[in-house]
Amino acid sequence: MKTEKSKTEADNKNVLVINPISEIEKLKALASLPRINILNLLRNSKININEISAKLKLPQSTVATHVSILEDAGLVNVEIVKAKKGNQKICSASFSELIVKFPEENTQDKNVIEVEMPVGIFTDCKVSSPCGLCSCEKIIGHLDSTFSFLEPERFKAGLLWCGSGTFEYKFPNNALYEKRPLKKIEVSVELSSETPGTNLNWPSDICVWINNVELGFWTSPGDFGDKRGIYTPLWWRLEGSQYGILKHFYVTEEGSFADGEKLSNVTLKDLKLSEHHSVKFKIGVKENAVNAGGMNIFGKGFGNTNQGIIMKFYF
């Protein structure tokens, strides 16, 4: 079930992704059990040096040194305020969550053209309740109201969900002006089923179309809420869908596939790409599907992959 955020949860949504190559000083600052304990203590409170010293049973001078190192690394905020006698340093954590992530290698291929579409920039949607959408900061519109998908803020959406129905996106047809033959068109998107609450065993047949040609469906095994998604914001409670499975749907001269598993005999020729300036990608759950278990679409700021819907043209 999707839940509104509380003010406290919204204030604790900062996440820092650390590049261990270019931000080694931050890792050095974290390479200390006392400093880790200080950060853990400051996650939900603002306290002074003396209070930290008392709670962790460390000398004040030692705490002051560790706080200084964390402050220099940008991991702790220190505010000087007036006290009964002189001034005191009030400390707080700069971030509520830290993620260490190596940078992606530059693997750009001249034979591949890629376009990423935010999940909220759909050109058409026809959905049924339960349904909704939210940005990294808040619920957009109202839960279970199809009118919420007309809100201008939908462009900021990082998560969409519905019990049944479809979302359609228009991508620029980057194959139209290429003189090279197209080898494959691929769409990747992070998906899961959708049910009130979450359920790891809740299958749903999620169908995909390109240029109104049905490619087939992939059966999502469930609605995942057993742990928080890597990028899912902290205000989004664990009772809500947390992450999905990154699926790659693609069409070649041999047929249509989902991560290597053949969906149908639909080929590139059937898509008639040369006749259109845009490429329509539609995804959804049919009302008459054998497993009509709803759908979550995870975009940037939610789930485990932090991406929108990516379309690739391979030449």
PDB file of C-alpha atoms in Angstrom:
ATOM      1  CA  MET A   1       0.000   0.000   0.000  1.00  0.00           C
ATOM      2  CA  LYS A   2       1.342   3.459  -0.856  1.00  0.00           C
ATOM      3  CA  THR A   3       1.645   5.903   2.040  1.00  0.00           C
ATOM      4  CA  GLU A   4       1.977   9.656   2.406  1.00  0.00           C
ATOM      5  CA  LYS A   5       5.278  10.929   3.782  1.00  0.00           C
ATOM      6  CA  SER A   6       5.573  12.444   7.220  1.00  0.00           C
ATOM      7  CA  LYS A   7       7.453  15.692   7.780  1.00  0.00           C
ATOM      8  CA  THR A   8      10.188  13.942   9.767  1.00  0.00           C
ATOM      9  CA  GLU A   9      10.766  11.358   7.054  1.00  0.00           C
ATOM     10  CA  ALA A  10      10.846  14.033   4.363  1.00  0.00           C
ATOM     11  CA  ASP A  11      13.565  15.935   6.228  1.00  0.00           C
ATOM     12  CA  ASN A  12      15.793  12.837   6.328  1.00  0.00           C
ATOM     13  CA  LYS A  13      15.881  12.025   2.644  1.00  0.00           C
ATOM     14  CA  ASN A  14      19.458  13.084   1.743  1.00  0.00           C
ATOM     15  CA  VAL A  15      21.544  10.339   0.208  1.00  0.00           C
ATOM     16  CA  LEU A  16      25.229  10.698  -0.695  1.00  0.00           C
ATOM     17  CA  VAL A  17      26.684   8.487  -3.416  1.00  0.00           C
ATOM     18  CA  ILE A  18      30.459   8.323  -2.877  1.00  0.00           C
ATOM     19  CA  ASN A  19      32.821   7.762  -5.790  1.00  0.00           C
ATOM     20  CA  PRO A  20      35.646   5.787  -4.109  1.00  0.00           C
ATOM     21  CA  ILE A  21      38.126   6.909  -6.755  1.00  0.00           C
ATOM     22  CA  SER A  22      37.607  10.678  -6.763  1.00  0.00           C
ATOM     23  CA  GLU A  23      36.330  10.974  -3.169  1.00  0.00           C
ATOM     24  CA  ILE A  24      38.869   8.858  -1.315  1.00  0.00           C
ATOM     25  CA  GLU A  25      39.027  11.398   1.533  1.00  0.00           C
ATOM     26  CA  LYS A  26      35.411  10.627   2.399  1.00  0.00           C
ATOM     27  CA  LEU A  27      36.241   6.931   2.591  1.00  0.00           C
ATOM     28  CA  LYS A  28      39.233   7.696   4.806  1.00  0.00           C
ATOM     29  CA  ALA A  29      36.944   9.665   7.110  1.00  0.00           C
ATOM     30  CA  LEU A  30      34.666   6.627   7.336  1.00  0.00           C
ATOM     31  CA  ALA A  31      37.538   4.235   8.074  1.00  0.00           C
ATOM     32  CA  SER A  32      37.149   4.570  11.835  1.00  0.00           C
ATOM     33  CA  LEU A  33      34.722   2.819  14.182  1.00  0.00           C
ATOM     34  CA  PRO A  34      34.382   5.849  16.510  1.00  0.00           C
ATOM     35  CA  ARG A  35      33.533   8.083  13.541  1.00  0.00           C
ATOM     36  CA  ILE A  36      31.013   5.541  12.246  1.00  0.00           C
ATOM     37  CA  ASN A  37      29.427   5.496  15.719  1.00  0.00           C
ATOM     38  CA  ILE A  38      29.293   9.292  15.726  1.00  0.00           C
ATOM     39  CA  LEU A  39      27.556   9.345  12.333  1.00  0.00           C
ATOM     40  CA  ASN A  40      25.092   6.712  13.488  1.00  0.00           C
ATOM     41  CA  LEU A  41      24.329   8.785  16.569  1.00  0.00           C
ATOM     42  CA  LEU A  42      23.789  11.939  14.520  1.00  0.00           C
ATOM     43  CA  ARG A  43      21.491  10.383  11.934  1.00  0.00           C
ATOM     44  CA  ASN A  44      18.362  11.261  13.896  1.00  0.00           C
ATOM     45  CA  SER A  45      19.533  13.943  16.310  1.00  0.00           C
ATOM     46  CA  LYS A  46      21.423  17.215  16.650  1.00  0.00           C
ATOM     47  CA  ILE A  47      23.640  17.189  19.751  1.00  0.00           C
ATOM     48  CA  ASN A  48      26.778  18.875  21.005  1.00  0.00           C
ATOM     49  CA  ILE A  49      30.284  17.543  21.576  1.00  0.00           C
ATOM     50  CA  ASN A  50      29.696  16.928  25.288  1.00  0.00           C
ATOM     51  CA  GLU A  51      26.579  14.864  24.621  1.00  0.00           C
ATOM     52  CA  ILE A  52      28.363  12.782  21.994  1.00  0.00           C
ATOM     53  CA  SER A  53      31.199  12.229  24.460  1.00  0.00           C
ATOM     54  CA  ALA A  54      28.785  11.076  27.157  1.00  0.00           C
ATOM     55  CA  LYS A  55      26.765   8.765  24.910  1.00  0.00           C
ATOM     56  CA  LEU A  56      29.795   7.091  23.338  1.00  0.00           C
ATOM     57  CA  LYS A  57      31.918   7.217  26.508  1.00  0.00           C
ATOM     58  CA  LEU A  58      34.802   8.894  24.720  1.00  0.00           C
ATOM     59  CA  PRO A  59      36.973  11.838  25.859  1.00  0.00           C
ATOM     60  CA  GLN A  60      35.701  15.193  24.632  1.00  0.00           C
ATOM     61  CA  SER A  61      39.028  15.932  22.938  1.00  0.00           C
ATOM     62  CA  THR A  62      38.808  12.648  20.991  1.00  0.00           C
ATOM     63  CA  VAL A  63      35.241  13.374  19.920  1.00  0.00           C
ATOM     64  CA  ALA A  64      36.207  16.892  18.826  1.00  0.00           C
ATOM     65  CA  THR A  65      39.002  15.501  16.646  1.00  0.00           C
ATOM     66  CA  HIS A  66      36.746  12.914  15.022  1.00  0.00           C
ATOM     67  CA  VAL A  67      33.987  15.491  14.398  1.00  0.00           C
ATOM     68  CA  SER A  68      36.523  17.810  12.780  1.00  0.00           C
ATOM     69  CA  ILE A  69      37.602  15.043  10.371  1.00  0.00           C
ATOM     70  CA  LEU A  70      33.975  14.255   9.495  1.00  0.00           C
ATOM     71  CA  GLU A  71      33.226  17.949   8.999  1.00  0.00           C
ATOM     72  CA  ASP A  72      36.213  18.381   6.662  1.00  0.00           C
ATOM     73  CA  ALA A  73      34.921  15.420   4.634  1.00  0.00           C
ATOM     74  CA  GLY A  74      31.489  17.037   4.357  1.00  0.00           C
ATOM     75  CA  LEU A  75      29.782  14.267   6.311  1.00  0.00           C
ATOM     76  CA  VAL A  76      28.863  16.293   9.399  1.00  0.00           C
ATOM     77  CA  ASN A  77      27.464  19.791   9.824  1.00  0.00           C
ATOM     78  CA  VAL A  78      28.686  21.817  12.803  1.00  0.00           C
ATOM     79  CA  GLU A  79      26.780  24.875  13.986  1.00  0.00           C
ATOM     80  CA  ILE A  80      28.110  27.180  16.703  1.00  0.00           C
ATOM     81  CA  VAL A  81      25.350  28.454  18.994  1.00  0.00           C
ATOM     82  CA  LYS A  82      25.252  30.334  22.258  1.00  0.00           C
ATOM     83  CA  ALA A  83      25.208  28.334  25.483  1.00  0.00           C
ATOM     84  CA  LYS A  84      24.847  29.319  29.127  1.00  0.00           C
ATOM     85  CA  LYS A  85      28.595  29.720  29.263  1.00  0.00           C
ATOM     86  CA  GLY A  86      30.121  30.773  25.974  1.00  0.00           C
ATOM     87  CA  ASN A  87      29.393  28.862  22.774  1.00  0.00           C
ATOM     88  CA  GLN A  88      28.793  25.215  21.927  1.00  0.00           C
ATOM     89  CA  LYS A  89      29.086  23.176  18.742  1.00  0.00           C
ATOM     90  CA  ILE A  90      25.861  21.494  17.627  1.00  0.00           C
ATOM     91  CA  CYS A  91      26.546  18.556  15.325  1.00  0.00           C
ATOM     92  CA  SER A  92      24.279  16.861  12.796  1.00  0.00           C
ATOM     93  CA  ALA A  93      24.750  14.358   9.980  1.00  0.00           C
ATOM     94  CA  SER A  94      24.899  15.885   6.502  1.00  0.00           C
ATOM     95  CA  PHE A  95      23.340  12.776   4.963  1.00  0.00           C
ATOM     96  CA  SER A  96      20.961  10.106   6.209  1.00  0.00           C
ATOM     97  CA  GLU A  97      22.348   7.416   3.920  1.00  0.00           C
ATOM     98  CA  LEU A  98      25.761   6.796   2.332  1.00  0.00           C
ATOM     99  CA  ILE A  99      26.298   4.669  -0.781  1.00  0.00           C
ATOM    100  CA  VAL A 100      29.722   3.735  -2.158  1.00  0.00           C
ATOM    101  CA  LYS A 101      29.528   3.274  -5.918  1.00  0.00           C
ATOM    102  CA  PHE A 102      32.291   2.902  -8.472  1.00  0.00           C
ATOM    103  CA  PRO A 103      31.866   5.133 -11.560  1.00  0.00           C
ATOM    104  CA  GLU A 104      30.480   3.543 -14.676  1.00  0.00           C
ATOM    105  CA  GLU A 105      32.995   2.865 -17.411  1.00  0.00           C
ATOM    106  CA  ASN A 106      32.606   4.857 -20.598  1.00  0.00           C
ATOM    107  CA  THR A 107      31.449   2.094 -22.872  1.00  0.00           C
ATOM    108  CA  GLN A 108      29.733   4.288 -25.460  1.00  0.00           C
ATOM    109  CA  ASP A 109      29.557   2.459 -28.755  1.00  0.00           C
ATOM    110  CA  LYS A 110      29.413   4.458 -31.981  1.00  0.00           C
ATOM    111  CA  ASN A 111      27.085   1.792 -33.318  1.00  0.00           C
ATOM    112  CA  VAL A 112      24.533   2.437 -30.558  1.00  0.00           C
ATOM    113  CA  ILE A 113      22.226   5.456 -30.130  1.00  0.00           C
ATOM    114  CA  GLU A 114      20.584   5.751 -26.719  1.00  0.00           C
ATOM    115  CA  VAL A 115      17.677   7.882 -25.464  1.00  0.00           C
ATOM    116  CA  GLU A 116      16.479   7.923 -21.854  1.00  0.00           C
ATOM    117  CA  MET A 117      12.897   8.962 -21.087  1.00  0.00           C
ATOM    118  CA  PRO A 118      11.761   9.896 -17.539  1.00  0.00           C
ATOM    119  CA  VAL A 119       8.919   7.604 -16.476  1.00  0.00           C
ATOM    120  CA  GLY A 120       6.576  10.556 -15.936  1.00  0.00           C
ATOM    121  CA  ILE A 121       6.810  11.819 -19.529  1.00  0.00           C
ATOM    122  CA  PHE A 122       4.216   9.452 -20.944  1.00  0.00           C
ATOM    123  CA  THR A 123       2.108  10.678 -23.856  1.00  0.00           C
ATOM    124  CA  ASP A 124      -0.923   8.578 -22.970  1.00  0.00           C
ATOM    125  CA  CYS A 125      -2.113   6.453 -20.068  1.00  0.00           C
ATOM    126  CA  LYS A 126      -5.191   4.372 -19.363  1.00  0.00           C
ATOM    127  CA  VAL A 127      -5.012   2.880 -15.889  1.00  0.00           C
ATOM    128  CA  SER A 128      -7.250   1.498 -13.167  1.00  0.00           C
ATOM    129  CA  SER A 129      -7.037   1.582  -9.370  1.00  0.00           C
ATOM    130  CA  PRO A 130      -4.977   0.920  -7.343  1.00  0.00           C
ATOM    131  CA  CYS A 131      -2.875   3.535  -9.055  1.00  0.00           C
ATOM    132  CA  GLY A 132      -0.689   6.534  -8.368  1.00  0.00           C
ATOM    133  CA  LEU A 133       2.602   8.244  -8.963  1.00  0.00           C
ATOM    134  CA  CYS A 134       5.183  10.068  -6.918  1.00  0.00           C
ATOM    135  CA  SER A 135       8.352  12.085  -7.234  1.00  0.00           C
ATOM    136  CA  CYS A 136      11.421  11.696  -5.022  1.00  0.00           C
ATOM    137  CA  GLU A 137       9.835  14.204  -2.633  1.00  0.00           C
ATOM    138  CA  LYS A 138       6.135  13.389  -2.432  1.00  0.00           C
ATOM    139  CA  ILE A 139       2.983  11.744  -3.728  1.00  0.00           C
ATOM    140  CA  ILE A 140       1.760  13.532  -6.863  1.00  0.00           C
ATOM    141  CA  GLY A 141      -1.950  14.322  -6.735  1.00  0.00           C
ATOM    142  CA  HIS A 142      -4.044  11.771  -4.851  1.00  0.00           C
ATOM    143  CA  LEU A 143      -3.724   8.040  -4.399  1.00  0.00           C
ATOM    144  CA  ASP A 144      -6.000   5.849  -6.550  1.00  0.00           C
ATOM    145  CA  SER A 145      -7.140   8.823  -8.629  1.00  0.00           C
ATOM    146  CA  THR A 146      -6.628   8.544 -12.392  1.00  0.00           C
ATOM    147  CA  PHE A 147      -6.819  12.363 -12.586  1.00  0.00           C
ATOM    148  CA  SER A 148      -3.461  12.531 -10.775  1.00  0.00           C
ATOM    149  CA  PHE A 149      -1.799  11.376 -13.997  1.00  0.00           C
ATOM    150  CA  LEU A 150      -2.844  14.695 -15.570  1.00  0.00           C
ATOM    151  CA  GLU A 151      -0.963  16.744 -12.975  1.00  0.00           C
ATOM    152  CA  PRO A 152       1.868  18.889 -14.435  1.00  0.00           C
ATOM    153  CA  GLU A 153       4.158  17.490 -11.732  1.00  0.00           C
ATOM    154  CA  ARG A 154       3.955  14.063 -13.356  1.00  0.00           C
ATOM    155  CA  PHE A 155       7.081  15.042 -15.295  1.00  0.00           C
ATOM    156  CA  LYS A 156       8.984  14.725 -12.001  1.00  0.00           C
ATOM    157  CA  ALA A 157       7.672  11.218 -11.295  1.00  0.00           C
ATOM    158  CA  GLY A 158      10.116   8.519 -10.261  1.00  0.00           C
ATOM    159  CA  LEU A 159       7.528   5.797  -9.629  1.00  0.00           C
ATOM    160  CA  LEU A 160       4.242   4.880 -11.347  1.00  0.00           C
ATOM    161  CA  TRP A 161       1.873   2.062 -10.442  1.00  0.00           C
ATOM    162  CA  CYS A 162      -1.476   0.659 -11.535  1.00  0.00           C
ATOM    163  CA  GLY A 163      -3.682  -2.381 -11.053  1.00  0.00           C
ATOM    164  CA  SER A 164      -4.163  -2.680 -14.816  1.00  0.00           C
ATOM    165  CA  GLY A 165      -3.841  -0.447 -17.850  1.00  0.00           C
ATOM    166  CA  THR A 166      -1.065   0.997 -20.000  1.00  0.00           C
ATOM    167  CA  PHE A 167       1.446   3.827 -20.267  1.00  0.00           C
ATOM    168  CA  GLU A 168       2.670   4.980 -23.668  1.00  0.00           C
ATOM    169  CA  TYR A 169       5.869   6.909 -24.473  1.00  0.00           C
ATOM    170  CA  LYS A 170       7.109   8.519 -27.689  1.00  0.00           C
ATOM    171  CA  PHE A 171      10.827   8.350 -28.465  1.00  0.00           C
ATOM    172  CA  PRO A 172      12.565  10.112 -31.339  1.00  0.00           C
ATOM    173  CA  ASN A 173      13.135   7.728 -34.224  1.00  0.00           C
ATOM    174  CA  ASN A 174      16.918   7.903 -34.341  1.00  0.00           C
ATOM    175  CA  ALA A 175      17.009   5.148 -36.959  1.00  0.00           C
ATOM    176  CA  LEU A 176      15.155   7.242 -39.525  1.00  0.00           C
ATOM    177  CA  TYR A 177      18.126   9.347 -40.598  1.00  0.00           C
ATOM    178  CA  GLU A 178      20.812   6.691 -40.329  1.00  0.00           C
ATOM    179  CA  LYS A 179      22.214   5.213 -43.514  1.00  0.00           C
ATOM    180  CA  ARG A 180      23.318   2.125 -41.638  1.00  0.00           C
ATOM    181  CA  PRO A 181      20.984  -0.879 -41.342  1.00  0.00           C
ATOM    182  CA  LEU A 182      19.290  -1.293 -37.966  1.00  0.00           C
ATOM    183  CA  LYS A 183      20.297  -4.475 -36.167  1.00  0.00           C
ATOM    184  CA  LYS A 184      18.224  -4.254 -32.984  1.00  0.00           C
ATOM    185  CA  ILE A 185      15.934  -1.936 -31.031  1.00  0.00           C
ATOM    186  CA  GLU A 186      15.923  -2.389 -27.255  1.00  0.00           C
ATOM    187  CA  VAL A 187      13.993  -0.910 -24.332  1.00  0.00           C
ATOM    188  CA  SER A 188      15.117  -1.366 -20.724  1.00  0.00           C
ATOM    189  CA  VAL A 189      12.946  -0.551 -17.705  1.00  0.00           C
ATOM    190  CA  GLU A 190      12.772  -1.600 -14.041  1.00  0.00           C
ATOM    191  CA  LEU A 191       9.463  -3.337 -13.292  1.00  0.00           C
ATOM    192  CA  SER A 192       7.527  -5.264 -10.673  1.00  0.00           C
ATOM    193  CA  SER A 193       3.964  -6.397  -9.993  1.00  0.00           C
ATOM    194  CA  GLU A 194       1.636  -4.236  -7.883  1.00  0.00           C
ATOM    195  CA  THR A 195      -0.559  -5.231  -4.957  1.00  0.00           C
ATOM    196  CA  PRO A 196      -1.727  -3.418  -1.796  1.00  0.00           C
ATOM    197  CA  GLY A 197       1.263  -3.736   0.507  1.00  0.00           C
ATOM    198  CA  THR A 198       3.855  -5.988  -1.122  1.00  0.00           C
ATOM    199  CA  ASN A 199       3.986  -9.679  -1.978  1.00  0.00           C
ATOM    200  CA  LEU A 200       7.034 -11.539  -3.288  1.00  0.00           C
ATOM    201  CA  ASN A 201       4.737 -14.141  -4.836  1.00  0.00           C
ATOM    202  CA  TRP A 202       2.325 -12.028  -6.872  1.00  0.00           C
ATOM    203  CA  PRO A 203       2.744 -12.791 -10.592  1.00  0.00           C
ATOM    204  CA  SER A 204       1.731 -10.282 -13.226  1.00  0.00           C
ATOM    205  CA  ASP A 205       1.845 -10.512 -17.038  1.00  0.00           C
ATOM    206  CA  ILE A 206       3.387  -7.219 -18.163  1.00  0.00           C
ATOM    207  CA  CYS A 207       2.879  -6.695 -21.880  1.00  0.00           C
ATOM    208  CA  VAL A 208       4.910  -4.449 -24.228  1.00  0.00           C
ATOM    209  CA  TRP A 209       4.154  -2.881 -27.600  1.00  0.00           C
ATOM    210  CA  ILE A 210       6.286  -0.927 -30.099  1.00  0.00           C
ATOM    211  CA  ASN A 211       4.451   1.180 -32.695  1.00  0.00           C
ATOM    212  CA  ASN A 212       1.210  -0.471 -31.577  1.00  0.00           C
ATOM    213  CA  VAL A 213       2.577  -3.921 -32.421  1.00  0.00           C
ATOM    214  CA  GLU A 214       2.355  -6.295 -29.458  1.00  0.00           C
ATOM    215  CA  LEU A 215       5.700  -7.971 -28.777  1.00  0.00           C
ATOM    216  CA  GLY A 216       4.467 -10.233 -26.000  1.00  0.00           C
ATOM    217  CA  PHE A 217       4.548 -10.265 -22.212  1.00  0.00           C
ATOM    218  CA  TRP A 218       6.927 -11.003 -19.365  1.00  0.00           C
ATOM    219  CA  THR A 219       5.593 -12.399 -16.081  1.00  0.00           C
ATOM    220  CA  SER A 220       6.845 -10.476 -13.077  1.00  0.00           C
ATOM    221  CA  PRO A 221       7.155 -12.835 -10.082  1.00  0.00           C
ATOM    222  CA  GLY A 222       6.031 -10.350  -7.435  1.00  0.00           C
ATOM    223  CA  ASP A 223       5.833  -6.937  -5.810  1.00  0.00           C
ATOM    224  CA  PHE A 224       9.104  -6.542  -3.921  1.00  0.00           C
ATOM    225  CA  GLY A 225       9.169  -5.015  -0.452  1.00  0.00           C
ATOM    226  CA  ASP A 226      11.487  -7.320   1.475  1.00  0.00           C
ATOM    227  CA  LYS A 227      14.174  -4.602   1.621  1.00  0.00           C
ATOM    228  CA  ARG A 228      14.524  -0.969   0.665  1.00  0.00           C
ATOM    229  CA  GLY A 229      15.451  -0.214  -2.920  1.00  0.00           C
ATOM    230  CA  ILE A 230      18.975   1.144  -3.318  1.00  0.00           C
ATOM    231  CA  TYR A 231      17.687   4.512  -4.566  1.00  0.00           C
ATOM    232  CA  THR A 232      14.214   4.499  -3.002  1.00  0.00           C
ATOM    233  CA  PRO A 233      13.910   7.591  -0.739  1.00  0.00           C
ATOM    234  CA  LEU A 234      13.629   7.102   3.005  1.00  0.00           C
ATOM    235  CA  TRP A 235      10.230   8.775   3.277  1.00  0.00           C
ATOM    236  CA  TRP A 236       8.746   5.989   1.136  1.00  0.00           C
ATOM    237  CA  ARG A 237       7.839   3.425   3.749  1.00  0.00           C
ATOM    238  CA  LEU A 238       8.758  -0.229   3.487  1.00  0.00           C
ATOM    239  CA  GLU A 239       5.069  -1.099   3.174  1.00  0.00           C
ATOM    240  CA  GLY A 240       5.287   0.289  -0.378  1.00  0.00           C
ATOM    241  CA  SER A 241       6.903  -1.281  -3.441  1.00  0.00           C
ATOM    242  CA  GLN A 242      10.676  -0.886  -3.111  1.00  0.00           C
ATOM    243  CA  TYR A 243      12.333  -2.114  -6.288  1.00  0.00           C
ATOM    244  CA  GLY A 244      11.805  -4.139  -9.427  1.00  0.00           C
ATOM    245  CA  ILE A 245      13.697  -6.218 -11.950  1.00  0.00           C
ATOM    246  CA  LEU A 246      15.531  -4.451 -14.783  1.00  0.00           C
ATOM    247  CA  LYS A 247      14.140  -5.964 -17.980  1.00  0.00           C
ATOM    248  CA  HIS A 248      15.526  -5.613 -21.498  1.00  0.00           C
ATOM    249  CA  PHE A 249      12.914  -6.008 -24.246  1.00  0.00           C
ATOM    250  CA  TYR A 250      14.313  -6.066 -27.765  1.00  0.00           C
ATOM    251  CA  VAL A 251      13.402  -6.773 -31.355  1.00  0.00           C
ATOM    252  CA  THR A 252      15.735  -8.132 -34.047  1.00  0.00           C
ATOM    253  CA  GLU A 253      15.344  -9.769 -37.456  1.00  0.00           C
ATOM    254  CA  GLU A 254      14.817 -13.060 -35.604  1.00  0.00           C
ATOM    255  CA  GLY A 255      11.937 -11.967 -33.364  1.00  0.00           C
ATOM    256  CA  SER A 256      11.116 -10.263 -30.049  1.00  0.00           C
ATOM    257  CA  PHE A 257      12.809 -11.123 -26.774  1.00  0.00           C
ATOM    258  CA  ALA A 258      12.992 -10.296 -23.052  1.00  0.00           C
ATOM    259  CA  ASP A 259      16.501 -10.859 -21.687  1.00  0.00           C
ATOM    260  CA  GLY A 260      17.144 -13.591 -24.253  1.00  0.00           C
ATOM    261  CA  GLU A 261      13.799 -15.345 -23.826  1.00  0.00           C
ATOM    262  CA  LYS A 262      11.715 -15.239 -26.990  1.00  0.00           C
ATOM    263  CA  LEU A 263       8.358 -13.517 -26.653  1.00  0.00           C
ATOM    264  CA  SER A 264       7.051 -13.692 -30.217  1.00  0.00           C
ATOM    265  CA  ASN A 265       7.935 -13.787 -33.915  1.00  0.00           C
ATOM    266  CA  VAL A 266       7.506 -10.014 -34.308  1.00  0.00           C
ATOM    267  CA  THR A 267      10.575  -8.671 -36.159  1.00  0.00           C
ATOM    268  CA  LEU A 268      12.018  -5.255 -36.971  1.00  0.00           C
ATOM    269  CA  LYS A 269      10.193  -5.299 -40.302  1.00  0.00           C
ATOM    270  CA  ASP A 270       6.840  -5.575 -38.511  1.00  0.00           C
ATOM    271  CA  LEU A 271       7.485  -2.333 -36.592  1.00  0.00           C
ATOM    272  CA  LYS A 272       7.579  -0.237 -39.813  1.00  0.00           C
ATOM    273  CA  LEU A 273      10.085   2.152 -38.290  1.00  0.00           C
ATOM    274  CA  SER A 274      10.791   3.898 -41.592  1.00  0.00           C
ATOM    275  CA  GLU A 275       7.203   5.188 -41.740  1.00  0.00           C
ATOM    276  CA  HIS A 276       7.267   7.177 -38.472  1.00  0.00           C
ATOM    277  CA  HIS A 277       9.272  10.072 -37.032  1.00  0.00           C
ATOM    278  CA  SER A 278       8.747   8.726 -33.533  1.00  0.00           C
ATOM    279  CA  VAL A 279       8.829   5.294 -31.943  1.00  0.00           C
ATOM    280  CA  LYS A 280       5.915   4.484 -29.638  1.00  0.00           C
ATOM    281  CA  PHE A 281       6.643   2.271 -26.656  1.00  0.00           C
ATOM    282  CA  LYS A 282       3.659   1.073 -24.642  1.00  0.00           C
ATOM    283  CA  ILE A 283       3.730  -1.076 -21.520  1.00  0.00           C
ATOM    284  CA  GLY A 284       0.971  -2.362 -19.277  1.00  0.00           C
ATOM    285  CA  VAL A 285      -1.182  -5.130 -17.862  1.00  0.00           C
ATOM    286  CA  LYS A 286      -4.275  -6.250 -19.709  1.00  0.00           C
ATOM    287  CA  GLU A 287      -7.498  -6.658 -17.737  1.00  0.00           C
ATOM    288  CA  ASN A 288      -7.934 -10.149 -19.189  1.00  0.00           C
ATOM    289  CA  ALA A 289      -4.341 -11.243 -18.516  1.00  0.00           C
ATOM    290  CA  VAL A 290      -3.936 -14.678 -16.940  1.00  0.00           C
ATOM    291  CA  ASN A 291      -1.900 -13.017 -14.196  1.00  0.00           C
ATOM    292  CA  ALA A 292      -3.431  -9.555 -13.847  1.00  0.00           C
ATOM    293  CA  GLY A 293      -1.190  -8.564 -10.955  1.00  0.00           C
ATOM    294  CA  GLY A 294      -0.651  -4.888 -11.677  1.00  0.00           C
ATOM    295  CA  MET A 295       2.565  -3.041 -12.454  1.00  0.00           C
ATOM    296  CA  ASN A 296       5.152  -0.718 -10.905  1.00  0.00           C
ATOM    297  CA  ILE A 297       7.483   1.272 -13.165  1.00  0.00           C
ATOM    298  CA  PHE A 298      10.598   2.508 -11.346  1.00  0.00           C
ATOM    299  CA  GLY A 299      12.438   5.571 -12.617  1.00  0.00           C
ATOM    300  CA  LYS A 300      15.213   7.790 -11.343  1.00  0.00           C
ATOM    301  CA  GLY A 301      15.204   8.159  -7.574  1.00  0.00           C
ATOM    302  CA  PHE A 302      13.480   4.811  -6.958  1.00  0.00           C
ATOM    303  CA  GLY A 303      14.334   1.125  -7.176  1.00  0.00           C
ATOM    304  CA  ASN A 304      17.733  -0.434  -7.752  1.00  0.00           C
ATOM    305  CA  THR A 305      18.896   0.987 -11.093  1.00  0.00           C
ATOM    306  CA  ASN A 306      18.206   4.755 -10.954  1.00  0.00           C
ATOM    307  CA  GLN A 307      17.233   5.072 -14.604  1.00  0.00           C
ATOM    308  CA  GLY A 308      14.221   6.063 -16.645  1.00  0.00           C
ATOM    309  CA  ILE A 309      13.022   4.103 -19.668  1.00  0.00           C
ATOM    310  CA  ILE A 310      15.976   3.677 -22.029  1.00  0.00           C
ATOM    311  CA  MET A 311      15.596   2.984 -25.742  1.00  0.00           C
ATOM    312  CA  LYS A 312      18.662   1.887 -27.731  1.00  0.00           C
ATOM    313  CA  PHE A 313      19.141   1.552 -31.469  1.00  0.00           C
ATOM    314  CA  TYR A 314      21.880  -0.882 -32.538  1.00  0.00           C
ATOM    315  CA  PHE A 315      23.388  -0.544 -36.021  1.00  0.00           C
TER     316      PHE A 315
END
